[in-house]
Amino acid sequence: MAKEPVRVLVTGAAGQIGYALVPMIARGIMLGADQPVILHMLDIPFAAEALNGVKMELIDAAFPLLKGVVATTDAVEGCTGVNVAVMVGGFPRKEGMERKDVMSKNVSIYKSQAAALEKHAAPNCKVLVVANPANTNALILKEFAPSIPEKNITCLTRLDHNRALGQISERLSVPVSDVKNVIIWGNHSSTQYPDVNHAKVQTSSGEKPVRELVKNDEWLNGEFITTVQQRGAAIIKARKLSSALSAASSACDHIRDWVLGTPEGTFVSMGVYSDGSYNVPSGLIYSFPVTCRNGEWSIVQGLPIDEVSRKKMDLTAEELKEEKDLAYSCLS
């Protein structure tokens, strides 16, 4: 029996990330090679023509799993019946703009999109927020879509997680698939904390801790962390455009693991609603190590946290509290 199609919404679908993401979804990279999909692409009226061009290309690519395309600038039409929503659209910070200006624009975007999802999405819709400030945009969305369970609203830190895996893989000259269990704690910003204290590498003689193999704490506690934190800026400098391909790929990884489960013994990083685990204040969307099964994520519990890590985890939580206060001040 063929599976029923899953309706996947991508907002900002005519943009760089959207253009990289929609063919990945249509090819089965997000939900599996046997899962038909109907793509809902939403963008602003200004991008309507470009959006139609993306729709034409999707049709021309003749993806066997793609059972329909909705390309629209109407939020209600875009959100109706969707099972998965990937929120890529947002207002980017432009030169000379204050944080509050960017926040205020994004608060109004996420407030209105939350209202459309709240009324029109399928029950139990899973939401992934990609647009920055991702953690705080996700918090606003949660606020204005109260009937979507809080466990179903997440933000993307898998890109940072994958960047950390990539740096370790390059450093040790091993396949990236042999590295696992790095953690991104906190905000998808330059205060995030990429943590390798629990990370392992598969070797011919079994799994070994990353620290033991790298044998260079100065690099792991310094350059490694700043490279991961500032990778987005480095890509903008090189490409003159932001990281679209890697963001799209990691959005697929995030949803795939959430829906289909993480491999046994492996955890990944997801921005999720804090329940107070690891003394992170509840009420923030904060990146934690999680495992997934049966479509549900759970925070990995009981990992030992050293003093250096504690300080870095608290620092990024502090930034998230400030962002939350700023966002709420834009609402009033």
Coordinates of C-alpha atoms in Angstrom, one line a residue:
M1 CA 0.0 0.0 0.0
A2 CA 1.4 3.4 -1.0
K3 CA 1.5 5.9 1.9
E4 CA -0.8 8.9 2.1
P5 CA 1.1 12.1 1.1
V6 CA 2.4 14.3 3.8
R7 CA 1.8 18.1 3.3
V8 CA 5.0 20.1 3.9
L9 CA 4.9 23.8 4.1
V10 CA 8.0 25.9 3.3
T11 CA 7.7 29.6 4.0
G12 CA 10.1 32.0 2.1
A13 CA 10.1 29.3 -0.5
A14 CA 11.4 31.6 -3.4
G15 CA 14.5 32.5 -1.4
Q16 CA 18.0 30.9 -1.4
I17 CA 17.3 28.4 1.3
G18 CA 13.8 27.6 0.0
Y19 CA 15.2 27.0 -3.5
A20 CA 17.8 24.5 -2.1
L21 CA 15.3 22.9 0.3
V22 CA 12.2 22.1 -1.9
P23 CA 14.0 19.7 -4.3
M24 CA 15.4 17.8 -1.2
I25 CA 12.0 17.4 0.2
A26 CA 10.5 16.3 -3.2
R27 CA 13.3 13.8 -3.5
G28 CA 12.5 12.1 -0.2
I29 CA 15.6 13.4 1.7
M30 CA 13.5 14.8 4.6
L31 CA 10.8 12.2 5.1
G32 CA 12.1 9.0 3.5
A33 CA 12.4 7.5 0.0
D34 CA 8.9 5.9 0.2
Q35 CA 7.0 8.9 1.6
P36 CA 4.9 10.9 -1.0
V37 CA 4.7 14.7 -0.3
I38 CA 2.5 17.6 -1.3
L39 CA 4.6 20.8 -1.1
H40 CA 3.0 24.0 0.1
M41 CA 5.3 27.0 -0.8
L42 CA 4.4 30.4 0.8
D43 CA 6.1 33.7 0.1
I44 CA 5.4 37.4 0.1
P45 CA 3.5 39.0 -2.8
F46 CA 6.8 40.7 -4.0
A47 CA 8.2 37.2 -4.6
A48 CA 5.1 35.7 -6.3
E49 CA 6.6 35.6 -9.8
A50 CA 9.9 33.9 -8.6
L51 CA 7.7 31.5 -6.5
N52 CA 5.8 30.5 -9.6
G53 CA 9.2 29.9 -11.4
V54 CA 10.2 27.5 -8.5
K55 CA 6.9 25.7 -9.0
M56 CA 7.5 25.3 -12.7
E57 CA 11.0 23.8 -12.0
L58 CA 9.5 21.3 -9.5
I59 CA 7.0 20.2 -12.1
D60 CA 9.8 20.0 -14.7
A61 CA 12.0 17.8 -12.4
A62 CA 9.3 15.1 -12.4
F63 CA 9.9 13.9 -8.9
P64 CA 8.1 10.6 -8.4
L65 CA 7.3 11.4 -4.7
L66 CA 5.9 14.8 -5.4
K67 CA 2.1 14.5 -5.5
G68 CA 1.2 18.2 -5.7
V69 CA 2.5 21.7 -5.4
V70 CA 0.7 24.7 -3.8
A71 CA 2.5 28.0 -4.5
T72 CA 0.8 30.9 -2.8
T73 CA 1.2 34.3 -1.2
D74 CA -1.9 33.7 1.0
A75 CA -1.0 32.4 4.5
V76 CA -4.3 30.6 5.0
E77 CA -4.0 28.7 1.7
G78 CA -0.3 28.0 2.5
C79 CA -1.0 26.6 6.0
T80 CA -4.2 24.6 5.3
G81 CA -3.8 20.9 6.3
V82 CA 0.0 21.0 6.6
N83 CA 1.6 18.2 8.7
V84 CA 5.1 19.7 8.7
A85 CA 6.0 23.4 8.6
V86 CA 9.5 24.7 7.8
M87 CA 9.6 28.4 8.6
V88 CA 12.4 29.8 6.4
G89 CA 10.8 33.2 5.7
G90 CA 11.8 36.1 8.0
F91 CA 13.1 39.6 7.9
P92 CA 16.9 39.6 7.6
R93 CA 19.0 42.1 9.5
K94 CA 20.3 44.8 7.1
E95 CA 23.3 47.1 7.6
G96 CA 22.7 49.8 10.0
M97 CA 19.6 48.2 11.5
E98 CA 19.1 48.0 15.3
R99 CA 18.4 44.6 16.8
K100 CA 15.0 45.9 18.0
D101 CA 14.0 46.9 14.4
V102 CA 14.8 43.4 13.1
M103 CA 13.0 41.8 16.1
S104 CA 9.9 43.9 15.7
K105 CA 9.6 43.0 12.0
N106 CA 10.1 39.2 12.8
V107 CA 7.7 39.3 15.7
S108 CA 4.9 40.6 13.4
I109 CA 5.7 38.0 10.7
Y110 CA 5.7 35.1 13.2
K111 CA 2.6 36.3 15.0
S112 CA 0.6 36.3 11.8
Q113 CA 2.0 33.0 10.5
A114 CA 1.4 31.4 13.9
A115 CA -2.3 32.5 13.7
A116 CA -2.6 30.9 10.3
L117 CA -1.0 27.6 11.5
E118 CA -3.1 27.7 14.7
K119 CA -6.4 27.8 12.7
H120 CA -5.5 25.8 9.5
A121 CA -2.6 23.3 10.0
A122 CA -3.3 19.6 10.5
P123 CA -3.6 18.5 14.2
N124 CA -0.1 17.5 15.6
C125 CA 1.7 19.6 12.9
K126 CA 5.5 19.7 13.5
V127 CA 7.1 23.1 13.2
L128 CA 10.7 23.9 12.5
V129 CA 11.8 27.6 12.6
V130 CA 14.9 28.4 10.5
A131 CA 14.7 32.2 10.1
N132 CA 16.8 34.2 12.5
P133 CA 16.5 35.0 15.4
A134 CA 15.4 31.3 15.2
N135 CA 15.0 30.5 18.9
T136 CA 13.0 33.7 19.6
N137 CA 10.9 33.5 16.4
A138 CA 10.0 29.9 17.5
L139 CA 9.0 31.3 21.0
I140 CA 6.7 33.9 19.4
L141 CA 5.2 31.3 17.2
K142 CA 4.5 29.1 20.2
E143 CA 2.8 32.1 22.0
F144 CA 0.4 32.7 19.1
A145 CA -0.3 29.1 18.2
P146 CA -1.4 27.8 21.6
S147 CA -3.2 24.7 20.3
I148 CA 0.1 23.4 18.6
P149 CA 1.7 21.3 21.4
E150 CA 4.9 23.0 22.7
K151 CA 6.8 19.8 21.9
N152 CA 6.0 20.4 18.3
I153 CA 7.6 23.8 18.0
T154 CA 11.4 23.6 17.4
C155 CA 14.2 25.7 15.9
L156 CA 17.2 24.8 13.8
T157 CA 20.5 24.3 15.5
R158 CA 21.3 21.2 13.5
L159 CA 23.2 23.4 11.1
D160 CA 25.6 24.3 13.9
H161 CA 25.7 20.6 15.0
N162 CA 26.6 19.5 11.5
R163 CA 29.3 22.3 11.3
A164 CA 30.8 20.9 14.5
L165 CA 30.8 17.4 13.2
G166 CA 32.4 18.6 10.0
Q167 CA 35.2 20.5 11.8
I168 CA 36.1 17.3 13.9
S169 CA 35.9 15.1 10.8
E170 CA 38.3 17.5 8.9
R171 CA 40.7 17.8 11.9
L172 CA 41.0 14.0 12.3
S173 CA 40.7 13.1 8.6
V174 CA 37.9 10.7 9.2
P175 CA 34.5 10.4 7.5
V176 CA 31.9 12.6 9.1
S177 CA 29.7 9.6 9.5
D178 CA 32.2 8.2 12.1
V179 CA 31.7 11.3 14.4
K180 CA 28.8 11.6 16.7
N181 CA 27.3 13.2 19.8
V182 CA 28.7 16.8 19.6
I183 CA 26.3 19.1 21.3
I184 CA 25.2 22.7 20.5
W185 CA 23.9 24.3 23.6
G186 CA 21.7 27.5 23.6
N187 CA 21.1 30.1 21.0
H188 CA 21.6 29.8 17.2
S189 CA 23.8 32.9 17.4
S190 CA 27.5 33.5 18.1
T191 CA 27.0 32.8 21.8
Q192 CA 26.0 29.2 21.1
Y193 CA 28.3 26.6 22.8
P194 CA 29.6 23.8 20.6
D195 CA 30.5 21.1 23.1
V196 CA 32.7 18.0 22.3
N197 CA 33.0 16.7 25.8
H198 CA 30.6 13.8 25.1
A199 CA 31.5 13.4 21.4
K200 CA 32.9 10.1 20.0
V201 CA 34.6 8.8 16.9
Q202 CA 34.2 5.3 15.5
T203 CA 37.7 3.8 15.0
S204 CA 39.0 0.4 14.0
S205 CA 39.3 -0.4 17.8
G206 CA 35.8 0.8 18.8
E207 CA 34.5 4.3 19.8
K208 CA 37.0 6.8 21.2
P209 CA 36.3 10.2 22.8
V210 CA 37.0 13.2 20.5
R211 CA 39.3 14.8 23.1
E212 CA 41.4 11.7 23.3
L213 CA 41.9 11.6 19.5
V214 CA 42.3 15.3 18.8
K215 CA 44.9 15.6 21.6
N216 CA 44.8 19.4 21.5
D217 CA 42.5 21.0 24.1
E218 CA 43.7 24.5 23.1
W219 CA 42.2 24.0 19.6
L220 CA 39.0 22.3 20.9
N221 CA 38.4 25.0 23.6
G222 CA 39.4 27.9 21.2
E223 CA 39.5 27.9 17.4
F224 CA 37.1 24.9 17.1
I225 CA 34.4 26.8 19.1
T226 CA 34.8 30.2 17.3
T227 CA 34.9 28.5 13.9
V228 CA 31.5 26.9 14.5
Q229 CA 30.1 30.0 16.1
Q230 CA 31.2 32.2 13.2
R231 CA 30.9 29.8 10.3
G232 CA 27.8 31.6 8.9
A233 CA 29.6 34.9 8.6
A234 CA 32.7 33.2 7.0
I235 CA 30.4 31.7 4.3
I236 CA 28.7 35.1 3.6
K237 CA 32.2 36.6 3.2
A238 CA 33.2 33.8 0.8
R239 CA 30.0 33.4 -1.2
K240 CA 28.6 37.0 -0.8
L241 CA 25.4 35.1 0.1
S242 CA 24.3 33.3 3.2
S243 CA 24.6 29.5 3.7
A244 CA 21.6 28.1 1.8
L245 CA 22.6 24.6 0.8
S246 CA 23.9 23.6 4.3
A247 CA 20.9 25.2 6.0
A248 CA 18.5 23.3 3.7
S249 CA 20.3 20.0 4.2
S250 CA 20.4 20.3 8.0
A251 CA 16.6 21.3 8.1
C252 CA 16.0 17.9 6.3
D253 CA 18.2 16.2 8.9
H254 CA 16.3 17.8 11.8
I255 CA 12.9 16.7 10.5
R256 CA 14.0 13.3 9.3
D257 CA 15.5 12.4 12.7
W258 CA 12.4 13.8 14.5
V259 CA 10.0 11.9 12.4
L260 CA 11.9 8.7 11.7
G261 CA 14.1 8.5 14.9
T262 CA 17.8 8.9 15.8
P263 CA 20.1 5.9 15.5
E264 CA 20.6 4.0 18.8
G265 CA 23.4 5.6 20.9
T266 CA 23.4 8.8 18.9
F267 CA 22.0 12.2 19.9
V268 CA 21.5 15.4 17.9
S269 CA 21.0 19.0 18.7
M270 CA 17.6 20.6 18.5
G271 CA 16.3 24.0 19.7
V272 CA 13.4 22.9 21.9
Y273 CA 11.2 24.4 24.7
S274 CA 13.2 24.2 27.9
D275 CA 11.7 22.2 30.8
G276 CA 14.5 23.3 33.2
S277 CA 16.9 20.4 32.3
Y278 CA 20.5 21.2 32.9
N279 CA 19.4 24.3 35.0
V280 CA 18.4 26.1 31.8
P281 CA 15.6 28.5 32.6
S282 CA 12.2 27.1 31.5
G283 CA 10.2 29.1 29.0
L284 CA 13.1 29.6 26.6
I285 CA 13.7 27.8 23.3
Y286 CA 17.2 26.5 23.8
S287 CA 19.3 24.0 22.0
F288 CA 19.8 20.7 23.8
P289 CA 21.1 17.2 23.0
V290 CA 18.1 15.1 22.1
T291 CA 17.1 11.6 20.9
C292 CA 14.0 10.9 18.9
R293 CA 11.7 8.0 18.6
N294 CA 8.1 7.5 17.4
G295 CA 7.9 11.2 16.3
E296 CA 8.9 12.6 19.7
W297 CA 12.1 14.1 21.0
S298 CA 13.5 13.7 24.5
I299 CA 16.3 15.7 26.0
V300 CA 19.3 13.5 26.9
Q301 CA 19.6 13.5 30.7
G302 CA 22.4 13.1 33.1
L303 CA 25.4 14.3 31.1
P304 CA 28.2 15.6 33.4
I305 CA 28.8 19.3 32.8
D306 CA 32.1 20.9 33.8
E307 CA 32.6 24.4 35.1
V308 CA 33.8 25.8 31.7
S309 CA 30.7 24.4 30.0
R310 CA 28.4 25.7 32.7
K311 CA 29.6 29.3 32.2
K312 CA 29.2 29.0 28.4
M313 CA 25.7 27.4 28.7
D314 CA 24.6 30.2 31.1
L315 CA 25.9 32.9 28.9
T316 CA 23.9 31.8 25.9
A317 CA 20.8 31.4 28.1
E318 CA 21.3 35.0 29.3
E319 CA 21.3 36.2 25.7
L320 CA 18.1 34.2 25.0
K321 CA 16.4 35.8 28.0
E322 CA 17.3 39.3 26.7
E323 CA 16.0 38.4 23.2
K324 CA 12.8 37.1 24.7
D325 CA 12.3 40.4 26.7
L326 CA 13.1 42.4 23.5
A327 CA 10.6 40.4 21.5
Y328 CA 7.8 40.8 24.1
S329 CA 8.5 44.5 24.3
C330 CA 7.9 44.6 20.5
L331 CA 4.5 43.0 21.1
S332 CA 3.2 45.6 23.6

